[in-house]
Amino acid sequence: MNNEIKNREDRGRVEVSAEECKGCGLCIEACPPHVLELSERLNGHGYHPAAYLGSGCTGCGICFYTCPEPGALTVFTLQAT
Amino acid sequence: MYVKTYQRAKSFFGEFERKPGDHLTTHYCPGCGHGNLHKYIAEAIDDLGLQDRTIFVNPVGCSVFAYYYMDVGNIQVPHGRAPAAATAIKRAHPDSLVISYQGDGDLAAIGGNEILHAANRGENITVFFINNAIYGMTGGQMAPTTLLGQKTITSPFGRATEREGFPLRVSELLATLEGPTYIERVGLFDNKSRMKARKAVRKALRNQVEGRGFSLVEILSPCPTGWGLTPTESCEWMQEKMVKQFPLGVIKDESASREGWNRYRQVVPAEKLPEILDLTKESTEQFTPTDVPGCYRNPSIKIAGFGGQGLLFLGKLLAEAGMRHAYNVSWIPSYGPEMRGGTANCQVNISTEPIGSPLVSRPSVLIALNRPSLDKFEPEVASGGLIIYDSSLIDRAPERGDVEVIALPATKLADEAGSARAANMVALGAYLGRTNLLDQTGVFKILEKMTKSEDQMAINRRAFDAGARFAMF
């Protein structure tokens, strides 16, 4: 892989509020670059919450519109400074 | 630099008070489509900048608690009645954004009538119709939208046409009407369908803001709990089964040609109302209040007898006259379907104080013109009250010892005055003669307006005078 592309900053970032996630798994199916997974750990309600793999997010927002919870997912996008 | 691009909408409350110990999540099950639709609506309200002008009509069903989440104006309505309530709200507040949010049990079953007529009237409201083919909140019973073969707890063998009929396609049904502007069916089962749903939500709301009329978006929505499937299996089931019965797409769209669709906004200048309502002949002359002995002030009056004896007329006359003497008044009738011959009564309050309820359950005055009325209402009369009864028709005297009684031969005196049907006027004369509640000249002026002929008025006067003479101390 071209080193230049590999090191380029991701276009987006996703933040999961673990206590707001019900572990339905829909975002994991929906994510185009497949950068979400269900966490091994349990949250306070006994669900395995979604978790971001840490890289590869494109900031497309599809997971946000797939998630039924109002605030479980927040998607950030990279803006030119 | 990373910036928040997709985040919790401002039209949601910062904290949800629904669940103790958890003020962040909704009460919906994992994978339920209600949350998605809430998000699309809240985001659209944010983007329209109309949070302070939105009124969300909460239905019965799982989404009954939407008011815990949507930080907008909220009202919760009886099962299926959201379109009727939304109609009233929109008409009373034309500048508000009114959202009727309903499930398939609510909209398609019990509320079938309401949605049909709201759509047919082309009300300028937005309806979101969550269709998950089942009654979710009550535990998974069959709905009008349940698919053929689908097992629910009330269709345990699977829905069969021979037993349960066919799934109802509400959107197609409503699209046959001329009233609706925009009807689209969308789904919540994959990325593409969710984005289309989001777009349809925005269009349906914008249509209302732009005054384009009735918009309805039907949203096929997963109910993993009710269906007994995982959230991902639910999406597959929708794609494979549900979409076949409920095809997606725009079913009707006349948005472009429906500008200014506010047909009901008819502004009538207040000064024209009397003419329109044919009230110009009514007099508003005021009369000076009389000197009423303390025990007769502020009466609650019950007038009872056969239909046709003029009881309701007598009550109206008293109320009208009371009003013209600057009293607060109320009048309500209670009668059967018969115009003549049935039993009837009316209840009148005349008071210097504001009247809280027009009902008279403890009358201070009972005017009884037949025996059943005396039998029925004598026990209700307040202690120290007044009973006037028609002694020419009623063969017993009141038994109460703690009330004032006038045994008035009303029908006989009326007959002598020219017509037995003027017994109500005899009773009026007796009542006012005894109590001096109202100015007699004023009452006659009002009575003249309400009486058809001079001859009749002459009889009324004689009957009134006979009653007054009889009852005066």
Coordinates of C-alpha atoms in Angstrom, one line a residue:
Chain A
M1 CA 0.0 0.0 0.0
N2 CA 1.1 3.5 -0.8
N3 CA 2.6 4.9 2.4
E4 CA 1.3 8.4 1.6
I5 CA -2.3 7.2 1.7
K6 CA -1.9 5.0 4.7
N7 CA -0.6 7.8 6.8
R8 CA -3.2 10.3 5.7
E9 CA -5.5 11.4 8.5
D10 CA -8.9 9.7 8.5
R11 CA -11.7 11.8 7.0
G12 CA -13.9 11.0 10.0
R13 CA -14.1 9.8 13.5
V14 CA -17.0 8.2 15.4
E15 CA -17.7 8.4 19.1
V16 CA -19.9 5.8 20.8
S17 CA -21.6 6.7 24.0
A18 CA -21.4 3.2 25.5
E19 CA -24.2 3.8 28.1
E20 CA -26.6 5.0 25.4
C21 CA -26.0 2.0 23.1
K22 CA -28.4 -0.9 23.2
G23 CA -26.2 -3.2 21.2
C24 CA -28.7 -3.8 18.4
G25 CA -25.8 -4.1 16.0
L26 CA -27.4 -2.3 13.1
C27 CA -24.6 0.3 12.8
I28 CA -22.1 -2.5 12.4
E29 CA -24.0 -3.9 9.4
A30 CA -24.5 -0.5 8.0
C31 CA -21.0 1.0 8.2
P32 CA -19.6 1.1 4.7
P33 CA -15.9 0.8 5.7
H34 CA -16.7 -1.7 8.4
V35 CA -15.0 0.1 11.2
L36 CA -17.5 -0.6 14.0
E37 CA -17.8 -3.8 16.1
L38 CA -19.7 -4.9 19.1
S39 CA -17.6 -4.6 22.2
E40 CA -16.6 -7.6 24.3
R41 CA -17.5 -5.7 27.5
L42 CA -21.0 -5.1 28.8
N43 CA -22.4 -1.6 29.6
G44 CA -24.5 -0.7 32.6
H45 CA -27.7 -2.0 31.0
G46 CA -26.1 -5.4 30.1
Y47 CA -25.7 -4.7 26.4
H48 CA -22.5 -5.2 24.4
P49 CA -22.1 -1.6 23.0
A50 CA -20.8 -0.8 19.6
A51 CA -17.2 0.4 19.5
Y52 CA -15.1 2.2 16.9
L53 CA -12.1 0.2 15.7
G54 CA -10.0 3.4 15.9
S55 CA -9.3 4.1 12.3
G56 CA -10.8 4.0 8.8
C57 CA -13.9 6.2 9.5
T58 CA -14.9 8.2 6.4
G59 CA -17.3 10.5 8.3
C60 CA -20.2 9.5 6.1
G61 CA -22.8 9.6 8.9
I62 CA -24.6 6.5 7.8
C63 CA -24.1 4.8 11.2
F64 CA -25.7 7.9 12.8
Y65 CA -28.8 7.6 10.7
T66 CA -28.9 3.9 11.3
C67 CA -28.7 4.1 15.0
P68 CA -32.2 4.4 16.7
E69 CA -30.8 6.1 19.8
P70 CA -30.8 9.9 19.7
G71 CA -27.3 10.4 21.2
A72 CA -25.5 7.0 21.1
L73 CA -23.4 7.9 18.1
T74 CA -21.7 11.1 17.2
V75 CA -19.8 11.4 14.0
F76 CA -17.0 14.0 13.4
T77 CA -15.6 15.0 10.1
L78 CA -12.2 16.4 9.2
Q79 CA -12.3 20.0 8.2
A80 CA -9.5 21.9 6.4
T81 CA -7.9 24.2 8.9
Chain B
M1 CA -9.5 19.5 12.9
Y2 CA -12.5 17.3 13.5
V3 CA -15.9 18.9 14.0
K4 CA -19.1 17.3 15.1
T5 CA -21.2 16.8 12.0
Y6 CA -23.8 14.2 12.9
Q7 CA -25.0 14.6 16.5
R8 CA -27.9 14.5 18.8
A9 CA -30.6 16.9 17.5
K10 CA -31.4 20.0 19.5
S11 CA -35.1 19.2 19.3
F12 CA -34.5 16.4 21.7
F13 CA -34.5 17.1 25.4
G14 CA -31.0 17.1 26.9
E15 CA -32.2 14.5 29.4
F16 CA -35.0 12.0 29.1
E17 CA -37.0 11.6 32.3
R18 CA -38.8 8.5 31.2
K19 CA -36.6 5.8 32.9
P20 CA -35.4 6.1 36.5
G21 CA -31.6 5.9 36.6
D22 CA -31.2 6.4 32.9
H23 CA -31.8 9.8 31.4
L24 CA -30.1 9.2 28.1
T25 CA -31.8 6.5 26.2
T26 CA -35.4 6.0 24.9
H27 CA -37.7 3.3 26.2
Y28 CA -37.8 1.6 22.8
C29 CA -36.3 -1.9 22.4
P30 CA -32.9 -2.4 20.7
G31 CA -33.3 -2.0 16.9
C32 CA -36.8 -0.4 17.1
G33 CA -37.5 2.0 14.2
H34 CA -39.2 4.6 16.3
G35 CA -35.9 6.0 17.4
N36 CA -34.8 6.4 13.8
L37 CA -37.9 8.3 12.9
H38 CA -37.7 10.4 16.0
K39 CA -34.1 11.3 15.0
Y40 CA -35.1 12.2 11.4
I41 CA -38.0 14.4 12.6
A42 CA -35.9 16.1 15.3
E43 CA -33.2 16.8 12.8
A44 CA -35.7 18.2 10.3
I45 CA -37.2 20.5 12.9
D46 CA -33.7 21.7 13.8
D47 CA -33.0 22.5 10.2
L48 CA -36.3 24.2 9.6
G49 CA -35.6 26.3 12.7
L50 CA -39.1 25.6 14.0
Q51 CA -38.6 23.9 17.4
D52 CA -40.6 26.6 19.1
R53 CA -43.5 26.4 16.7
T54 CA -43.8 22.6 16.5
I55 CA -46.7 20.7 18.2
F56 CA -46.2 17.0 18.3
V57 CA -49.4 14.9 18.6
N58 CA -48.5 11.8 20.7
P59 CA -50.5 8.7 19.9
V60 CA -51.3 5.6 21.8
G61 CA -48.8 2.8 21.2
C62 CA -45.1 2.5 22.0
S63 CA -44.6 6.1 20.9
V64 CA -47.1 7.4 23.5
F65 CA -44.1 8.6 25.4
A66 CA -42.5 10.6 22.5
Y67 CA -43.1 13.7 24.7
Y68 CA -40.4 12.5 27.0
Y69 CA -38.0 12.9 24.0
M70 CA -39.2 15.6 21.7
D71 CA -38.5 19.1 23.2
V72 CA -41.3 20.7 21.3
G73 CA -45.0 21.4 22.1
N74 CA -46.6 18.1 23.0
I75 CA -50.1 16.8 23.4
Q76 CA -51.2 13.2 24.0
V77 CA -54.4 12.1 22.5
P78 CA -56.8 9.1 22.7
H79 CA -56.2 6.1 20.5
G80 CA -56.5 6.9 16.8
R81 CA -57.6 10.4 17.3
A82 CA -54.3 12.2 16.4
P83 CA -55.5 13.5 13.0
A84 CA -58.6 15.0 14.6
A85 CA -56.6 16.7 17.3
A86 CA -53.9 17.8 14.8
T87 CA -56.7 19.3 12.7
A88 CA -57.9 21.4 15.6
I89 CA -54.4 22.5 16.6
K90 CA -53.5 23.5 13.1
R91 CA -56.6 25.4 12.5
A92 CA -56.3 27.2 15.9
H93 CA -52.6 27.8 15.3
P94 CA -52.1 28.1 11.6
D95 CA -48.4 29.1 12.0
S96 CA -47.5 26.1 14.0
L97 CA -45.9 22.9 12.6
V98 CA -48.3 20.1 13.6
I99 CA -47.1 16.5 13.5
S100 CA -49.4 13.6 13.9
Y101 CA -47.3 10.6 14.8
Q102 CA -49.1 7.2 14.6
G103 CA -48.5 3.5 14.5
D104 CA -50.5 1.0 12.4
G105 CA -52.8 -0.1 15.2
D106 CA -53.5 3.5 16.0
L107 CA -53.9 4.9 12.4
A108 CA -55.1 1.9 10.4
A109 CA -57.4 0.2 13.0
I110 CA -59.0 2.3 15.6
G111 CA -58.2 5.6 13.9
G112 CA -59.2 4.6 10.4
N113 CA -62.0 7.1 10.4
E114 CA -60.0 10.0 11.6
I115 CA -57.1 9.6 9.1
L116 CA -59.6 9.1 6.2
H117 CA -61.4 12.3 6.9
A118 CA -58.3 14.4 7.8
A119 CA -56.7 13.2 4.5
N120 CA -59.9 13.9 2.6
R121 CA -60.2 17.4 3.9
G122 CA -56.6 18.0 2.9
E123 CA -55.7 19.3 6.3
N124 CA -52.3 21.1 6.2
I125 CA -50.7 18.7 8.6
T126 CA -47.9 16.1 8.5
V127 CA -48.7 12.6 9.4
F128 CA -46.0 10.0 10.1
F129 CA -47.3 6.5 10.0
I130 CA -45.1 3.9 11.5
N131 CA -46.1 0.5 10.1
N132 CA -44.5 -2.5 11.8
A133 CA -47.4 -4.9 10.9
I134 CA -48.2 -5.6 14.5
Y135 CA -49.5 -4.2 17.8
G136 CA -46.1 -3.6 19.5
M137 CA -47.0 -2.0 22.8
T138 CA -49.7 -4.5 23.9
G139 CA -47.5 -7.5 23.2
G140 CA -47.6 -8.4 19.5
Q141 CA -51.2 -8.8 18.4
M142 CA -52.4 -8.9 14.8
A143 CA -52.9 -5.5 13.2
P144 CA -54.8 -4.5 10.0
T145 CA -51.3 -4.4 8.4
T146 CA -50.2 -7.9 9.6
L147 CA -48.9 -9.8 6.6
L148 CA -50.6 -13.0 5.2
G149 CA -49.1 -16.0 7.0
Q150 CA -47.6 -13.8 9.7
K151 CA -47.9 -15.3 13.1
T152 CA -48.9 -13.1 16.0
I153 CA -50.3 -14.0 19.4
T154 CA -53.8 -13.4 18.0
S155 CA -53.1 -15.0 14.7
P156 CA -51.2 -18.1 16.0
F157 CA -51.7 -20.1 12.8
G158 CA -50.5 -17.2 10.6
R159 CA -52.8 -14.6 9.1
A160 CA -55.2 -16.2 6.6
T161 CA -57.6 -14.3 4.3
E162 CA -60.4 -16.7 5.2
R163 CA -60.2 -15.8 8.8
E164 CA -58.5 -12.4 9.1
G165 CA -58.9 -10.8 5.7
F166 CA -56.2 -8.9 3.8
P167 CA -53.4 -6.6 5.0
L168 CA -54.6 -3.0 4.6
R169 CA -52.6 -0.8 2.3
V170 CA -53.5 2.5 3.9
S171 CA -51.3 4.7 1.8
E172 CA -52.8 3.4 -1.5
L173 CA -56.2 3.8 0.0
L174 CA -55.7 7.4 1.0
A175 CA -54.0 8.2 -2.3
T176 CA -57.3 7.5 -4.1
L177 CA -58.7 10.6 -2.4
E178 CA -58.4 14.1 -3.9
G179 CA -57.5 15.7 -0.6
P180 CA -54.0 14.5 0.2
T181 CA -51.0 16.3 -1.4
Y182 CA -48.1 13.9 -0.7
I183 CA -48.0 10.3 0.3
E184 CA -44.9 8.2 0.2
R185 CA -44.0 4.8 1.7
V186 CA -40.4 4.3 2.9
G187 CA -38.6 1.7 4.9
L188 CA -36.0 1.4 7.6
F189 CA -34.0 -1.7 6.7
D190 CA -30.9 -0.7 4.9
N191 CA -28.7 2.4 4.2
K192 CA -30.5 3.4 1.1
S193 CA -34.0 3.0 2.5
R194 CA -33.1 4.9 5.7
M195 CA -31.8 7.8 3.7
K196 CA -34.9 7.9 1.6
A197 CA -37.0 7.9 4.8
R198 CA -35.0 10.8 6.1
K199 CA -35.6 12.7 2.9
A200 CA -39.4 12.0 2.9
V201 CA -39.7 13.2 6.5
R202 CA -38.1 16.5 5.5
K203 CA -40.3 16.9 2.4
A204 CA -43.5 16.1 4.4
L205 CA -42.6 18.8 7.0
R206 CA -41.5 21.4 4.4
N207 CA -44.8 20.9 2.6
Q208 CA -46.7 21.9 5.7
V209 CA -44.5 25.0 6.3
E210 CA -45.1 26.0 2.7
G211 CA -48.8 25.5 3.0
R212 CA -49.1 22.7 0.5
G213 CA -51.6 20.6 2.4
F214 CA -51.8 17.0 3.7
S215 CA -48.6 15.0 3.7
L216 CA -48.3 11.4 5.0
V217 CA -45.2 9.3 5.1
E218 CA -45.7 5.6 5.8
I219 CA -42.6 4.2 7.4
L220 CA -42.1 0.4 7.3
S221 CA -40.4 -0.1 10.6
P222 CA -38.8 -3.0 12.5
C223 CA -40.3 -4.4 15.6
P224 CA -37.7 -7.0 16.6
T225 CA -39.4 -7.8 19.9
G226 CA -42.9 -8.2 18.4
W227 CA -41.6 -10.2 15.5
G228 CA -39.3 -12.5 17.6
L229 CA -36.3 -11.6 15.5
T230 CA -33.0 -10.0 16.1
P231 CA -32.6 -6.4 14.8
T232 CA -30.6 -7.5 11.8
E233 CA -33.0 -10.4 11.0
S234 CA -35.8 -7.9 11.3
C235 CA -34.3 -5.8 8.5
E236 CA -33.9 -8.9 6.3
W237 CA -37.6 -9.9 7.0
M238 CA -38.7 -6.4 6.0
Q239 CA -36.8 -6.5 2.8
E240 CA -37.9 -10.0 1.9
K241 CA -41.5 -10.0 3.1
M242 CA -42.9 -6.7 4.0
V243 CA -41.9 -4.7 1.0
K244 CA -43.7 -7.2 -1.2
Q245 CA -47.0 -6.4 0.5
F246 CA -46.2 -2.7 1.0
P247 CA -44.2 -1.5 -2.1
L248 CA -42.0 1.5 -1.4
G249 CA -42.1 4.7 -3.3
V250 CA -44.1 7.9 -3.9
I251 CA -47.7 7.0 -4.1
K252 CA -49.1 10.5 -4.7
D253 CA -47.4 13.8 -5.0
E254 CA -49.1 17.0 -5.9
S255 CA -46.8 19.2 -3.8
A256 CA -45.8 21.4 -6.8
S257 CA -49.3 22.4 -7.6
R258 CA -50.7 22.8 -4.1
E259 CA -49.4 26.2 -3.0
G260 CA -51.6 28.2 -0.6
W261 CA -53.5 25.1 0.5
N262 CA -55.0 26.8 3.5
R263 CA -58.6 26.6 2.5
Y264 CA -60.0 27.0 5.9
R265 CA -58.5 30.3 6.8
Q266 CA -61.6 32.4 6.3
V267 CA -61.3 35.7 8.1
V268 CA -64.6 37.3 9.0
P269 CA -64.5 40.8 10.5
A270 CA -66.1 40.8 13.9
E271 CA -68.6 43.6 13.0
K272 CA -70.0 41.4 10.2
L273 CA -70.8 38.5 12.5
P274 CA -74.2 39.6 13.6
E275 CA -75.4 40.0 10.0
I276 CA -74.0 36.6 9.0
L277 CA -75.5 34.9 12.0
D278 CA -78.8 36.7 11.5
L279 CA -78.6 38.4 14.9
T280 CA -79.2 42.0 13.7
K281 CA -82.9 41.9 14.9
E282 CA -81.9 41.0 18.5
S283 CA -82.1 43.8 21.0
T284 CA -79.3 44.4 23.4
E285 CA -81.3 46.8 25.6
Q286 CA -80.2 46.6 29.3
F287 CA -82.6 46.8 32.2
T288 CA -81.9 48.0 35.8
P289 CA -81.6 45.2 38.3
T290 CA -84.5 45.0 40.7
D291 CA -84.4 44.9 44.5
V292 CA -84.4 41.1 45.2
P293 CA -85.0 39.8 48.8
G294 CA -81.9 38.0 50.0
C295 CA -83.4 34.5 50.0
Y296 CA -84.3 34.7 46.3
R297 CA -80.9 36.1 45.0
N298 CA -78.6 34.1 42.7
P299 CA -81.1 31.3 42.0
S300 CA -80.3 27.9 40.5
I301 CA -83.5 27.0 38.8
K302 CA -84.8 23.7 37.5
I303 CA -87.9 23.8 35.3
A304 CA -89.4 20.4 34.5
G305 CA -92.4 18.9 32.9
F306 CA -93.7 17.4 29.7
G307 CA -92.1 18.3 26.4
G308 CA -94.4 20.9 24.8
Q309 CA -95.3 22.8 28.0
G310 CA -92.8 25.5 27.1
L311 CA -90.2 24.7 29.7
L312 CA -87.2 25.2 27.6
F313 CA -88.7 28.5 26.3
L314 CA -89.4 29.6 29.8
G315 CA -85.8 28.8 30.8
K316 CA -84.4 30.7 27.8
L317 CA -86.5 33.7 28.6
L318 CA -85.3 33.8 32.2
A319 CA -81.7 33.5 31.1
E320 CA -82.0 36.1 28.4
A321 CA -83.8 38.5 30.8
G322 CA -81.2 37.8 33.5
M323 CA -78.4 38.6 31.1
R324 CA -80.1 41.9 30.2
H325 CA -80.2 42.7 33.9
A326 CA -76.4 42.4 34.0
Y327 CA -76.3 39.0 35.7
N328 CA -74.2 36.1 34.7
V329 CA -76.5 33.4 33.3
S330 CA -76.4 29.8 32.0
W331 CA -79.1 27.7 30.4
I332 CA -78.9 24.0 29.5
P333 CA -81.7 21.8 28.4
S334 CA -82.1 18.1 29.1
Y335 CA -84.7 16.2 27.0
G336 CA -85.5 13.0 25.2
P337 CA -85.8 12.7 21.4
E338 CA -89.5 13.6 21.4
M339 CA -90.5 17.1 20.5
R340 CA -93.8 16.7 22.4
G341 CA -94.9 14.4 25.2
G342 CA -91.6 13.2 26.5
T343 CA -90.2 14.4 29.8
A344 CA -87.9 17.4 29.7
N345 CA -86.2 19.9 31.9
C346 CA -83.9 22.8 31.7
Q347 CA -81.5 24.3 34.2
V348 CA -80.9 28.0 34.6
N349 CA -78.4 29.9 36.7
I350 CA -78.8 33.6 37.3
S351 CA -76.1 35.0 39.4
T352 CA -74.1 38.1 40.4
E353 CA -71.1 35.7 40.7
P354 CA -69.3 33.8 37.9
I355 CA -71.0 30.5 37.1
G356 CA -68.6 27.6 37.4
S357 CA -70.9 24.9 36.0
P358 CA -74.2 25.2 34.2
L359 CA -75.5 22.0 35.9
V360 CA -78.1 22.5 38.6
S361 CA -78.0 19.5 40.8
R362 CA -79.2 21.3 44.0
P363 CA -81.8 23.7 42.7
S364 CA -82.9 26.6 44.9
V365 CA -86.0 26.9 42.7
L366 CA -88.0 24.0 41.2
I367 CA -90.8 24.8 38.8
A368 CA -92.6 21.4 38.3
L369 CA -95.3 21.2 35.7
N370 CA -96.1 17.5 35.9
R371 CA -96.2 14.8 38.6
P372 CA -93.1 12.8 37.5
S373 CA -91.1 16.0 37.6
L374 CA -92.2 16.8 41.2
D375 CA -91.5 13.2 42.2
K376 CA -88.1 13.2 40.7
F377 CA -86.8 16.6 41.6
E378 CA -88.4 17.4 44.9
P379 CA -85.7 15.7 46.9
E380 CA -83.0 17.6 45.1
V381 CA -84.3 21.1 46.1
A382 CA -82.0 22.9 48.5
S383 CA -83.3 23.5 52.0
G384 CA -85.0 26.9 52.2
G385 CA -85.6 26.8 48.4
L386 CA -88.8 27.4 46.5
I387 CA -91.1 24.8 44.8
I388 CA -93.7 26.1 42.4
Y389 CA -95.9 23.2 41.1
D390 CA -98.9 23.1 38.8
S391 CA -101.6 22.1 41.2
S392 CA -104.1 21.7 38.4
L393 CA -102.1 18.8 37.0
I394 CA -100.3 17.4 40.0
D395 CA -102.5 15.6 42.5
R396 CA -100.2 15.7 45.5
A397 CA -98.4 18.5 47.4
P398 CA -94.7 18.5 48.1
E399 CA -93.7 16.5 51.2
R400 CA -90.8 18.6 52.1
G401 CA -91.2 20.8 55.2
D402 CA -88.1 22.8 54.8
V403 CA -88.9 24.6 51.5
E404 CA -91.3 27.3 50.4
V405 CA -94.2 26.0 48.3
I406 CA -96.5 27.7 45.8
A407 CA -99.4 25.4 44.8
L408 CA -100.1 27.2 41.5
P409 CA -103.0 26.1 39.3
A410 CA -101.0 27.1 36.3
T411 CA -102.7 25.2 33.5
K412 CA -106.2 26.3 34.8
L413 CA -105.2 29.9 35.0
A414 CA -103.6 29.8 31.6
D415 CA -106.7 28.2 30.1
E416 CA -108.8 31.1 31.6
A417 CA -106.3 33.6 30.2
G418 CA -106.9 32.2 26.7
S419 CA -104.7 29.1 26.2
A420 CA -103.8 26.2 28.4
R421 CA -100.4 26.2 26.6
A422 CA -99.5 29.4 28.4
A423 CA -99.1 27.6 31.7
N424 CA -95.3 28.4 31.4
M425 CA -96.2 32.1 31.5
V426 CA -98.4 31.7 34.5
A427 CA -95.4 30.0 36.2
L428 CA -93.1 32.8 35.2
G429 CA -95.6 35.4 36.5
A430 CA -95.8 33.5 39.8
Y431 CA -92.1 33.1 40.1
L432 CA -91.3 36.8 39.4
G433 CA -94.3 38.0 41.3
R434 CA -93.1 36.2 44.4
T435 CA -89.3 36.9 44.1
N436 CA -89.1 40.2 42.2
L437 CA -86.0 38.7 40.5
L438 CA -86.4 40.7 37.3
D439 CA -87.9 43.8 36.0
Q440 CA -91.4 42.9 34.6
T441 CA -91.3 45.6 31.9
G442 CA -88.0 44.4 30.7
V443 CA -89.2 40.7 30.6
F444 CA -92.2 41.7 28.5
K445 CA -90.0 43.6 26.0
I446 CA -87.9 40.4 25.5
L447 CA -91.0 38.3 25.4
E448 CA -92.5 40.4 22.7
K449 CA -89.4 39.7 20.5
M450 CA -89.8 36.0 21.1
T451 CA -93.5 35.8 20.5
K452 CA -95.0 35.3 17.0
S453 CA -98.2 37.3 17.1
E454 CA -99.9 40.1 19.0
D455 CA -102.7 37.7 20.0
Q456 CA -100.3 35.3 21.5
M457 CA -98.6 38.2 23.3
A458 CA -101.9 39.3 24.8
I459 CA -102.5 35.8 26.1
N460 CA -99.0 35.7 27.5
R461 CA -99.5 39.0 29.4
R462 CA -102.8 37.8 30.9
A463 CA -101.3 34.5 31.9
F464 CA -98.3 36.2 33.4
D465 CA -100.5 38.6 35.3
A466 CA -102.7 35.8 36.6
G467 CA -99.6 34.0 37.9
A468 CA -98.1 37.1 39.5
R469 CA -101.4 38.0 41.2
F470 CA -101.7 34.5 42.5
A471 CA -98.2 34.3 44.0
M472 CA -97.7 37.9 45.3
F473 CA -97.7 38.2 49.0

